[in-house]
Short mmCIF file of C-alpha atoms in Angstrom, two decimals:
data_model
loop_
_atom_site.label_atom_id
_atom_site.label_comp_id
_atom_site.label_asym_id
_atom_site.label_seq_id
_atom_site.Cartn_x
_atom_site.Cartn_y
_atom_site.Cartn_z
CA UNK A 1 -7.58 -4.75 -10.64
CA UNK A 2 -6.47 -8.29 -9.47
CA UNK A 3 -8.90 -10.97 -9.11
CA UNK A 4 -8.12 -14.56 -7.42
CA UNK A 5 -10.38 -17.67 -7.56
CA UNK A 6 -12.44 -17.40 -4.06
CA UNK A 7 -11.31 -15.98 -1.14
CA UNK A 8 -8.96 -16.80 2.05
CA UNK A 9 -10.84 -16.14 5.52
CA UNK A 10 -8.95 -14.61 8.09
CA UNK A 11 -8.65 -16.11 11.53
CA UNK A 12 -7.03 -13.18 13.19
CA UNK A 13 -7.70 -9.65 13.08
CA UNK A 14 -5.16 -6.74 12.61
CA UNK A 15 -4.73 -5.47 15.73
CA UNK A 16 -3.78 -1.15 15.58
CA UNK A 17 -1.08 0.33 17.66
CA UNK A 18 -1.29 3.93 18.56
CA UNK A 19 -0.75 4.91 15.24
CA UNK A 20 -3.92 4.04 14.98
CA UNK A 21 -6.11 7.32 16.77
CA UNK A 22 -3.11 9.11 15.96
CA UNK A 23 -4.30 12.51 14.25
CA UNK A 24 -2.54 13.51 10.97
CA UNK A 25 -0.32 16.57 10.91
CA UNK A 26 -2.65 17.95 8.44
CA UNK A 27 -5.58 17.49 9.33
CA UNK A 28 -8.43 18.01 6.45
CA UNK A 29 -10.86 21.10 6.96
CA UNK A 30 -14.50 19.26 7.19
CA UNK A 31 -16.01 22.19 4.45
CA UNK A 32 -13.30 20.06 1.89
CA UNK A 33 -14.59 16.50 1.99
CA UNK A 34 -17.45 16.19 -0.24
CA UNK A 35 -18.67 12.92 0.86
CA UNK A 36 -17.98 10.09 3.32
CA UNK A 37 -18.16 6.16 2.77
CA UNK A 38 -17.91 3.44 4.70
CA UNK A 39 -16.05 -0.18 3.51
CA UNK A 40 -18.93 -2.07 2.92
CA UNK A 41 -18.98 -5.89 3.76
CA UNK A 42 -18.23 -8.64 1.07
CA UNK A 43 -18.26 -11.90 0.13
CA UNK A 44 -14.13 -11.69 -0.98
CA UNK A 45 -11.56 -10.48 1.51
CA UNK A 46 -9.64 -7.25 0.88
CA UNK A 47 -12.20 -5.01 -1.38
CA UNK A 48 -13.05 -1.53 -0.97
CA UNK A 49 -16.82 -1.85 -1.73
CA UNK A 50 -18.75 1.63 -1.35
CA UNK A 51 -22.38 2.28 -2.55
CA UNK A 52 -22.46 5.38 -4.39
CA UNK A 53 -26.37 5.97 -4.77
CA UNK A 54 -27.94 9.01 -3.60
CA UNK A 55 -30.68 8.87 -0.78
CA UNK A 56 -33.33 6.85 -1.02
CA UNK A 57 -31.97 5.37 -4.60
CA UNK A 58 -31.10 1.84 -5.48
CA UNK A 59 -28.16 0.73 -3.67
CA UNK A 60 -25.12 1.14 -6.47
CA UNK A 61 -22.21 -0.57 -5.13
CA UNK A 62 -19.14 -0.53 -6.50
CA UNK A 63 -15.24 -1.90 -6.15
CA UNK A 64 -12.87 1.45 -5.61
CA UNK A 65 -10.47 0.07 -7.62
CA UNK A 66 -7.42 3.09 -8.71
CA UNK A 67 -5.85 0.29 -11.01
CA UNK A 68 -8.56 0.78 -13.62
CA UNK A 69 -8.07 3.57 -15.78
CA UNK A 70 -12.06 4.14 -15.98
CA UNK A 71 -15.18 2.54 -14.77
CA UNK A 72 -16.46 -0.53 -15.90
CA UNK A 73 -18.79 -3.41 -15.52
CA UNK A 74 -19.76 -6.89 -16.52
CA UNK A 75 -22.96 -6.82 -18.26
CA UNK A 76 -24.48 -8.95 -15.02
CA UNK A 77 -23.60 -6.99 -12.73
CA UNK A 78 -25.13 -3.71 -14.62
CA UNK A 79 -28.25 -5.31 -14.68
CA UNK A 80 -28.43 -6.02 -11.30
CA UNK A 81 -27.81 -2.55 -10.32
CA UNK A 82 -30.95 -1.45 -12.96
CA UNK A 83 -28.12 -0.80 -15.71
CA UNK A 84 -30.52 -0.64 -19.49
CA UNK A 85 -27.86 -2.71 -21.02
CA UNK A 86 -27.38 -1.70 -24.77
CA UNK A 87 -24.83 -3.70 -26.45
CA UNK A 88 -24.00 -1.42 -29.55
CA UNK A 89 -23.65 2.05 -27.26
CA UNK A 90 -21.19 4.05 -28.03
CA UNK A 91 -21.44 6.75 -25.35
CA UNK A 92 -20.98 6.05 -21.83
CA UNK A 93 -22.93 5.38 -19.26
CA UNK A 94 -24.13 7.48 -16.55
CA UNK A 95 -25.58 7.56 -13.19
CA UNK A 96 -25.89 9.84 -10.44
CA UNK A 97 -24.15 9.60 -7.23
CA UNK A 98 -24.07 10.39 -3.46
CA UNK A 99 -20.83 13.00 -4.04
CA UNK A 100 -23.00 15.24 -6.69
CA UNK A 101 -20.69 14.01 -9.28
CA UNK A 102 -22.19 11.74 -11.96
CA UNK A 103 -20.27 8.77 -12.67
CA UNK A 104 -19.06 7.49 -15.91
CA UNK A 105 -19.33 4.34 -16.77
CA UNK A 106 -18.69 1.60 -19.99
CA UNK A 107 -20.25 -1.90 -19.75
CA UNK A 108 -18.23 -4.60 -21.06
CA UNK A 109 -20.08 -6.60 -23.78
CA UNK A 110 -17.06 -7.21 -25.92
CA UNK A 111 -16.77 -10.76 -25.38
CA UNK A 112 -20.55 -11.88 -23.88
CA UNK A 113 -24.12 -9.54 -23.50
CA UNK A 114 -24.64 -11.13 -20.18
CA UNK A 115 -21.52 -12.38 -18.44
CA UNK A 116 -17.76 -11.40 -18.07
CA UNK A 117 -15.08 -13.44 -19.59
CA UNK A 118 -13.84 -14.55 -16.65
CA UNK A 119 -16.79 -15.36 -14.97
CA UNK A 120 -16.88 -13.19 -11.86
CA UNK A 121 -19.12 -10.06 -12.41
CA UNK A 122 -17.89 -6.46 -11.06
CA UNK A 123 -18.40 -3.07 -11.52
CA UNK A 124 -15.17 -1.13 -11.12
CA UNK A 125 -15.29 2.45 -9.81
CA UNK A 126 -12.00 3.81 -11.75
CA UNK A 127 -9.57 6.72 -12.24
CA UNK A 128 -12.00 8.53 -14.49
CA UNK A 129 -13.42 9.10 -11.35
CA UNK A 130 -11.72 8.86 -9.01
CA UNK A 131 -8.78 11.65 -10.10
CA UNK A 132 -10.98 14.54 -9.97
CA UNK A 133 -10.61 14.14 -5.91
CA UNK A 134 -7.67 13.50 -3.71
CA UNK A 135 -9.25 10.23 -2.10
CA UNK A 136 -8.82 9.32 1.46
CA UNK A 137 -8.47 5.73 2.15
CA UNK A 138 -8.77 5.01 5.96
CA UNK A 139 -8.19 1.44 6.01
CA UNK A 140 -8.26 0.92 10.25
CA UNK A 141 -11.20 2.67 10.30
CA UNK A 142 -12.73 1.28 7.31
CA UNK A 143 -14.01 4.38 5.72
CA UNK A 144 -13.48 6.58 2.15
CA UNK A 145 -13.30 10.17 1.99
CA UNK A 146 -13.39 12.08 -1.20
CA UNK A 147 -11.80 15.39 -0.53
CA UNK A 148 -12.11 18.67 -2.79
CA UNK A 149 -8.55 19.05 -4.36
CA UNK A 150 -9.38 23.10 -4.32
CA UNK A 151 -9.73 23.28 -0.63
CA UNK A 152 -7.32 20.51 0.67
CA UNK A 153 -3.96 19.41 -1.41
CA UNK A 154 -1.41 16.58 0.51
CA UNK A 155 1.44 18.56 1.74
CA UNK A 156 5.08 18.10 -0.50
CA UNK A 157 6.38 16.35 3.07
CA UNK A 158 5.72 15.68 6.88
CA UNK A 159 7.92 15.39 9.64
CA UNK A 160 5.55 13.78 11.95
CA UNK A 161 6.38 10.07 13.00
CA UNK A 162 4.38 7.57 11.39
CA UNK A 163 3.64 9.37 8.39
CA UNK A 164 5.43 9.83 4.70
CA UNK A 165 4.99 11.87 2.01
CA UNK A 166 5.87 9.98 -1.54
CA UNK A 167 5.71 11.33 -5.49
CA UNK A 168 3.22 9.68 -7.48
CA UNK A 169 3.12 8.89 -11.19
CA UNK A 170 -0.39 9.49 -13.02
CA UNK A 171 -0.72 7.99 -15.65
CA UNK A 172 -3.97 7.21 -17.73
CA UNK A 173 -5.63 8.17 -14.12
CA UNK A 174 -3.55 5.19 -12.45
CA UNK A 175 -1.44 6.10 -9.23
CA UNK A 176 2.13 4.88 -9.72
CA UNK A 177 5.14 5.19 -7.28
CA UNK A 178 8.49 3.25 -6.22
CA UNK A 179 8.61 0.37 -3.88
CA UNK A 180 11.79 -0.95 -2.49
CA UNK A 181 12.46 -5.28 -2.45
CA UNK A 182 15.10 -5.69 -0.48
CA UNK A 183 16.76 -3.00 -1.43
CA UNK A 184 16.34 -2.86 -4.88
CA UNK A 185 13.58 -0.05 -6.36
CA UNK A 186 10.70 -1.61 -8.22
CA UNK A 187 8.36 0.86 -10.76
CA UNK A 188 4.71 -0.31 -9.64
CA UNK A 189 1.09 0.58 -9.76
CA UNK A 190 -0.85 1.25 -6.45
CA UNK A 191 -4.12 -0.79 -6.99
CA UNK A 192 -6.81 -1.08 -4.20
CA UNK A 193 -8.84 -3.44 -6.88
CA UNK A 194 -5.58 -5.85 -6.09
CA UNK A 195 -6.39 -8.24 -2.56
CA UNK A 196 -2.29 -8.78 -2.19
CA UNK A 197 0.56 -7.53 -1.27
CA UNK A 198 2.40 -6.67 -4.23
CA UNK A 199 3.03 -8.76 -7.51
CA UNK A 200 5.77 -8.52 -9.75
CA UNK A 201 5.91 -9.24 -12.94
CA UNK A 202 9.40 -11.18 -14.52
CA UNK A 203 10.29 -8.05 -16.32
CA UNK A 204 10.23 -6.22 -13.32
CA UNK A 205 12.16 -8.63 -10.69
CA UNK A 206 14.42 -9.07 -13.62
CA UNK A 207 15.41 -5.15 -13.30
CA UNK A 208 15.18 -5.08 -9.40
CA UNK A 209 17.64 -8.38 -9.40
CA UNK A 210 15.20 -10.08 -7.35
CA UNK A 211 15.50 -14.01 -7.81
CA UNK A 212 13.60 -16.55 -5.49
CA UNK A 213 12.97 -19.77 -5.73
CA UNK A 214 8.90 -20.80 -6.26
CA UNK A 215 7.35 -21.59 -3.05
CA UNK A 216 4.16 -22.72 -4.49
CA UNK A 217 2.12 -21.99 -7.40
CA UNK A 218 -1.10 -19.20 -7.26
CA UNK A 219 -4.31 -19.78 -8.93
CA UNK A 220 -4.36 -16.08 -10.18
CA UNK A 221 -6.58 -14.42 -12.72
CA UNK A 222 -7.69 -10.69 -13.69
CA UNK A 223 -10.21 -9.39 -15.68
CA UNK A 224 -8.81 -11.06 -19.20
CA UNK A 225 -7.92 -14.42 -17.49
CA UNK A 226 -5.79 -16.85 -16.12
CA UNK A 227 -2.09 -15.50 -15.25
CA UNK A 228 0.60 -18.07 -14.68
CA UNK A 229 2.22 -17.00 -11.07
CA UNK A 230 3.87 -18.35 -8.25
CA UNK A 231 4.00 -17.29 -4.51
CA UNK A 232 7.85 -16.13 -3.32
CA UNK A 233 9.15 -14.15 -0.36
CA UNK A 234 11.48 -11.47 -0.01
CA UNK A 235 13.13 -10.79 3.07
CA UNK A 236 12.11 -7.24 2.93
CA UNK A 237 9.72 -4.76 1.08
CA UNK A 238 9.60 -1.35 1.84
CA UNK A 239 6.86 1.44 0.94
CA UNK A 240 8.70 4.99 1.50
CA UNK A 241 10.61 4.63 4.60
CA UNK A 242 8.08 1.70 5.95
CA UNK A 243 9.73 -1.46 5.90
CA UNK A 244 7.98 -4.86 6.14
CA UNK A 245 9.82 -7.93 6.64
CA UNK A 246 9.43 -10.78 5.29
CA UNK A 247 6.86 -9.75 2.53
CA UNK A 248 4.80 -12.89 0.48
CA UNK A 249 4.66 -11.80 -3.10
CA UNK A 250 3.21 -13.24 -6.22
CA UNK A 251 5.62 -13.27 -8.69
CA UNK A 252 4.34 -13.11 -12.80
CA UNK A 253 6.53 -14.72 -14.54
CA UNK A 254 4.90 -13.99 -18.25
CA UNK A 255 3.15 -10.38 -16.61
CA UNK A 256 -0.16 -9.59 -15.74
CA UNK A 257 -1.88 -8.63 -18.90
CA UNK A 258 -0.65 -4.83 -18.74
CA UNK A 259 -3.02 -4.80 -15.93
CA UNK A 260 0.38 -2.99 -14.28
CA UNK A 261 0.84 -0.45 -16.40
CA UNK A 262 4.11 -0.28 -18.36
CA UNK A 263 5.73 -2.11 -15.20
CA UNK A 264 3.27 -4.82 -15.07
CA UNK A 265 3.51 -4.80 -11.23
CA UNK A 266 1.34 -3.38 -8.57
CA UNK A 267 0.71 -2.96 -4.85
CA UNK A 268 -2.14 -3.80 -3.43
CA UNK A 269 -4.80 -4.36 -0.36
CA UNK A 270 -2.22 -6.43 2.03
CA UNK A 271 -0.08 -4.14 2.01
CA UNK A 272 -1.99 -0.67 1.89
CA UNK A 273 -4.63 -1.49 5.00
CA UNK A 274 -1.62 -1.14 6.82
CA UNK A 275 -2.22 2.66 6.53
CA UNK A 276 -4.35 5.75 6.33
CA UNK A 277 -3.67 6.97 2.47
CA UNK A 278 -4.12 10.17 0.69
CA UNK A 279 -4.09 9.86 -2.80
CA UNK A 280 -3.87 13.66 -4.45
CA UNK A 281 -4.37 13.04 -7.78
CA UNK A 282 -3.95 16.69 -9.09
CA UNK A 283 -0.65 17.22 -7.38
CA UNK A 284 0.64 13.71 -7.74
CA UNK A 285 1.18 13.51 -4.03
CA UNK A 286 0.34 9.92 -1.88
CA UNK A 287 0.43 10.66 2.00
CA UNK A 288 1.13 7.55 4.27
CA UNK A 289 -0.10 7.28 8.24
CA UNK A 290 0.99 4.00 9.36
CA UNK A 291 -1.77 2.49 11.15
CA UNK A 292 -0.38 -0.20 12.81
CA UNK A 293 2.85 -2.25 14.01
CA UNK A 294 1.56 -5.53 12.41
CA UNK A 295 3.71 -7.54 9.89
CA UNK A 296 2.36 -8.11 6.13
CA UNK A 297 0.03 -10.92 5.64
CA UNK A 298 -1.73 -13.53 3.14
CA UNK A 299 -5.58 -12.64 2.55
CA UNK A 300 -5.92 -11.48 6.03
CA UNK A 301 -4.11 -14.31 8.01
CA UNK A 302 -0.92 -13.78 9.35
CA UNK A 303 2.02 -14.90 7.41
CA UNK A 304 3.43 -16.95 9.92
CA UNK A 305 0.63 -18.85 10.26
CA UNK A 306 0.23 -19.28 6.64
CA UNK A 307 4.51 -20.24 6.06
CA UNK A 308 4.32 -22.17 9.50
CA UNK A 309 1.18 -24.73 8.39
CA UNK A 310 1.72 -24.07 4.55
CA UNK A 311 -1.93 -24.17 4.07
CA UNK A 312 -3.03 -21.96 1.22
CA UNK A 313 -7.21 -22.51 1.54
CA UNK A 314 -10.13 -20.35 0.82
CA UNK A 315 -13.54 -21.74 2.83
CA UNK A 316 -16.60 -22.15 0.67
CA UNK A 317 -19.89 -23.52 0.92
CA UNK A 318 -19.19 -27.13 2.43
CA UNK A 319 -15.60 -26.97 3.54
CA UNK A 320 -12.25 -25.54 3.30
CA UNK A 321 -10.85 -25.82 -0.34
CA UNK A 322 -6.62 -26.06 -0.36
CA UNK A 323 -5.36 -23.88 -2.99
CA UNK A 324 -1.78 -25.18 -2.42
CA UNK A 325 0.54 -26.39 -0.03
CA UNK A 326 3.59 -24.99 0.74
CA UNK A 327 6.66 -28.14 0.57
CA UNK A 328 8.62 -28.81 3.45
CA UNK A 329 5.72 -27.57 5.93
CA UNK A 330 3.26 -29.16 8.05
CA UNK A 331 0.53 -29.71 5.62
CA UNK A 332 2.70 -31.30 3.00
CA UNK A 333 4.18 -33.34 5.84
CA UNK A 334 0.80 -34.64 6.57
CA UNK A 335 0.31 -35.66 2.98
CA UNK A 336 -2.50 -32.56 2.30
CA UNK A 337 -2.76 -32.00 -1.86
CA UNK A 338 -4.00 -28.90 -3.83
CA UNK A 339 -7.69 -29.86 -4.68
CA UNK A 340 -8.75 -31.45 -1.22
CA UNK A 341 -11.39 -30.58 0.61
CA UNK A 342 -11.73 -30.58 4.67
CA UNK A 343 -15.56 -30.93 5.39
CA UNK A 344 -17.12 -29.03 7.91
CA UNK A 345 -18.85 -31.20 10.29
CA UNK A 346 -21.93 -29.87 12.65
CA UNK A 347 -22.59 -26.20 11.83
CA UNK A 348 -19.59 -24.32 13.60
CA UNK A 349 -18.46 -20.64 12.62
CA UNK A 350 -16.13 -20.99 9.58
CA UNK A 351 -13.10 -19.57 11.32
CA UNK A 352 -13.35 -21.58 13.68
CA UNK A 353 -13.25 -24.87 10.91
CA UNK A 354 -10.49 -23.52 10.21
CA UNK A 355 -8.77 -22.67 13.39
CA UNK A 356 -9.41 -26.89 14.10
CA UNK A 357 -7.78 -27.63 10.79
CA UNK A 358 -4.65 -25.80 11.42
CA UNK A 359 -4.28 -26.77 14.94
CA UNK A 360 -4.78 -30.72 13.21
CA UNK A 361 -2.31 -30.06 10.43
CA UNK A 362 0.64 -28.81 13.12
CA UNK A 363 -0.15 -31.62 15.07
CA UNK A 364 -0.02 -33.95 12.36
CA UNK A 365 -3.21 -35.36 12.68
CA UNK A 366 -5.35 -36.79 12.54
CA UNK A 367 -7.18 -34.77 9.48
CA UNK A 368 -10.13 -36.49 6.99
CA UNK A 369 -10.17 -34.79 3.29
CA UNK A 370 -11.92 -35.41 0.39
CA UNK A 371 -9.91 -36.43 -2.52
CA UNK A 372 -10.98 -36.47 -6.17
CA UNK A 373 -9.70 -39.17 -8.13
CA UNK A 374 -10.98 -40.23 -11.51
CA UNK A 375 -14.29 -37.97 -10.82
CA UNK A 376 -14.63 -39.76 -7.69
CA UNK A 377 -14.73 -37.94 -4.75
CA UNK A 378 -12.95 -40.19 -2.10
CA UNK A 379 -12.23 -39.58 1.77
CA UNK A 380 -9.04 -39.53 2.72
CA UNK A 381 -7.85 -40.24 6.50
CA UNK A 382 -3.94 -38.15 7.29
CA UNK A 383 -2.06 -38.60 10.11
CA UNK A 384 -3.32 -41.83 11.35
CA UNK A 385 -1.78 -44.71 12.02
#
């Protein structure tokens, strides 16, 4: 599981092709899924959120997150989800759920009894649970399935269009498979706790001979810290026989903590909700429906858009916050810095803040941000004359 410092809003939905309400050519028998969840809605773009309480219990909402080997949570977030926090425990925890399975759980009071290390509280739903099922993610449709492995198993290949069967590698309950950057085959964990594409770690490009120069550097963390990264593009990246061109990926220099397995490198949401996925953990089997026609993009905007303005900007409270600025592109042109702020004025809809800032920044003005020097928050007119 990948965490990054806020989140990006999206200004432009994925829009589905006929791949879309295209049924699978195996179809699962409805006596083999043992439950059904929906995506629920969150504060941070691309997470699988589900709430696995019973009926009529305390909501118990977690991240579905197959890059974690187990489940876990920040002490916080246990507590607000009625978790009897015991620091010295030894055993795990556990806590009924909605699929008749009980869940299994550690809270993580290693380095604080009330907050993570990090800072951002989570409770993971991992492979611990997760690989007793093959799990259905239907990312157009927004929706989990968990599917009894004894009455449904993903076929060893398909030969309908749209759709793939791949090999998996399981490995401490972690999905691994092969991805392919431009043209060269990369060893990487599938991780829906991850909101990118795919990040490599310099071991790993190293091996796949994959050298780009540094567009920009990424504010990127996980759950032990701050990783050093940087945001490249390939002109290709290909999942089975699904090819995506170009592809933004964040590029680890110094690795990601082992938060990639052995490889250091995973997939993750930007890439997957481009399909329906079957993950059959006992068989190590991953089935692929591609959803849609669309091309990869950055935290839910389109790639273009975000390479065209070379704004890199997550909206809080009072404005839009630039992460980083792309060189050579509009927004450096117009003299925007990592660390401004644009203010929302009035009370319009975020995206649509955001939607004036862009059209601003590819105009070249004008644009007013806040600029922090020496602890002094300053306002800053671009693009006038």
């Amino acid at each position: 599981m990948s965490k990054r410092r806020g989140s990006l809003v999206a200004i432009a939905a994925v829009s589905l092709s006929s791949f879309a309400g295209a049924e699978p050519s195996a179809d699962v028998p409805p006596a083999a899924v043992v439950g059904e969840l929906p995506f629920l809605e969150s504060k941070e773009l691309n997470r699988v959120i589900v709430d696995l309480a019973p009926a009529g219990s305390r909501p118990f909402r977690m991240l579905l997150d197959t890059g974690a080997e187990g489940s876990v949570m920040t002490p916080l977030y246990a507590r607000e989800l009625g978790v009897n926090v015991r620091r010295a425990r030894e055993e795990p925890y556990q806590r009924a759920t909605v699929l008749g399975r009980e869940l299994q759980f550690w809270v993580d009071t290693q380095s604080s009894e009330s907050a993570s290390r990090t800072g951002w509280e989570y409770g993971l739903l991992g492979g611990n649970f997760l690989a007793n099922y093959v799990v259905e993610l239907d990312f157009p449709h927004r929706k989990v399935r968990f599917i009894d492995p004894d009455q449904f198993q993903v076929p060893k290949s398909v030969d309908a269009p749209g759709e793939a069967v791949l090999p998996l590698r399981v490995a401490g309950n972690r999905p691994f498979l092969d991805v392919q950057v431009e043209g060269k085959t990369a060893d990487v964990l599938l991780d829906t706790g991850a909101p990118l594409t795919l990040s490599l770690s310099g071991a790993s490009a190293r091996r796949a001979h994959f050298e780009k120069p540094p567009l920009s550097p990424l504010a990127a963390a996980g759950v032990l810290g701050k990783i050093e990264a940087y945001l490249v593009e390939a002109d290709e990246l290909k999942l089975g026989p699904f090819a995506f061109a170009p592809a933004p990926i964040e590029l680890a220099p110094h690795g990601n903590y082992n938060q990639g397995g052995s490889t250091d490198s995973f997939i993750g949401y930007e890439l997957l909700q481009h399909f329906r996925v079957r993950l059959d953990y006992p068989r190590q089997r991953i089935w692929l429906q591609r959803a849609d026609t669309e091309p990869l993009g950055w935290f839910g905007r389109p790639w273009a858009v975000v390479r065209r303005t070379g704004l890199l900007a997550e909206v809080g409270e009072h404005g839009i916050e630039v992460d980083a600025v792309l060189p050579d592109s509009a927004a450096s042109k117009l003299g925007v810095l990592p660390g401004d702020e644009i203010e929302f004025h009035g009370d319009p809809p975020r995206d649509q803040a955001l939607e004036e800032a862009l059209a601003a920044i590819e105009a070249g003005g004008p644009l007013t941000v806040v600029r922090v020097a020496n602890d002094q928050p300053t306002q800053v007119k671009l693009g006038t004359k």
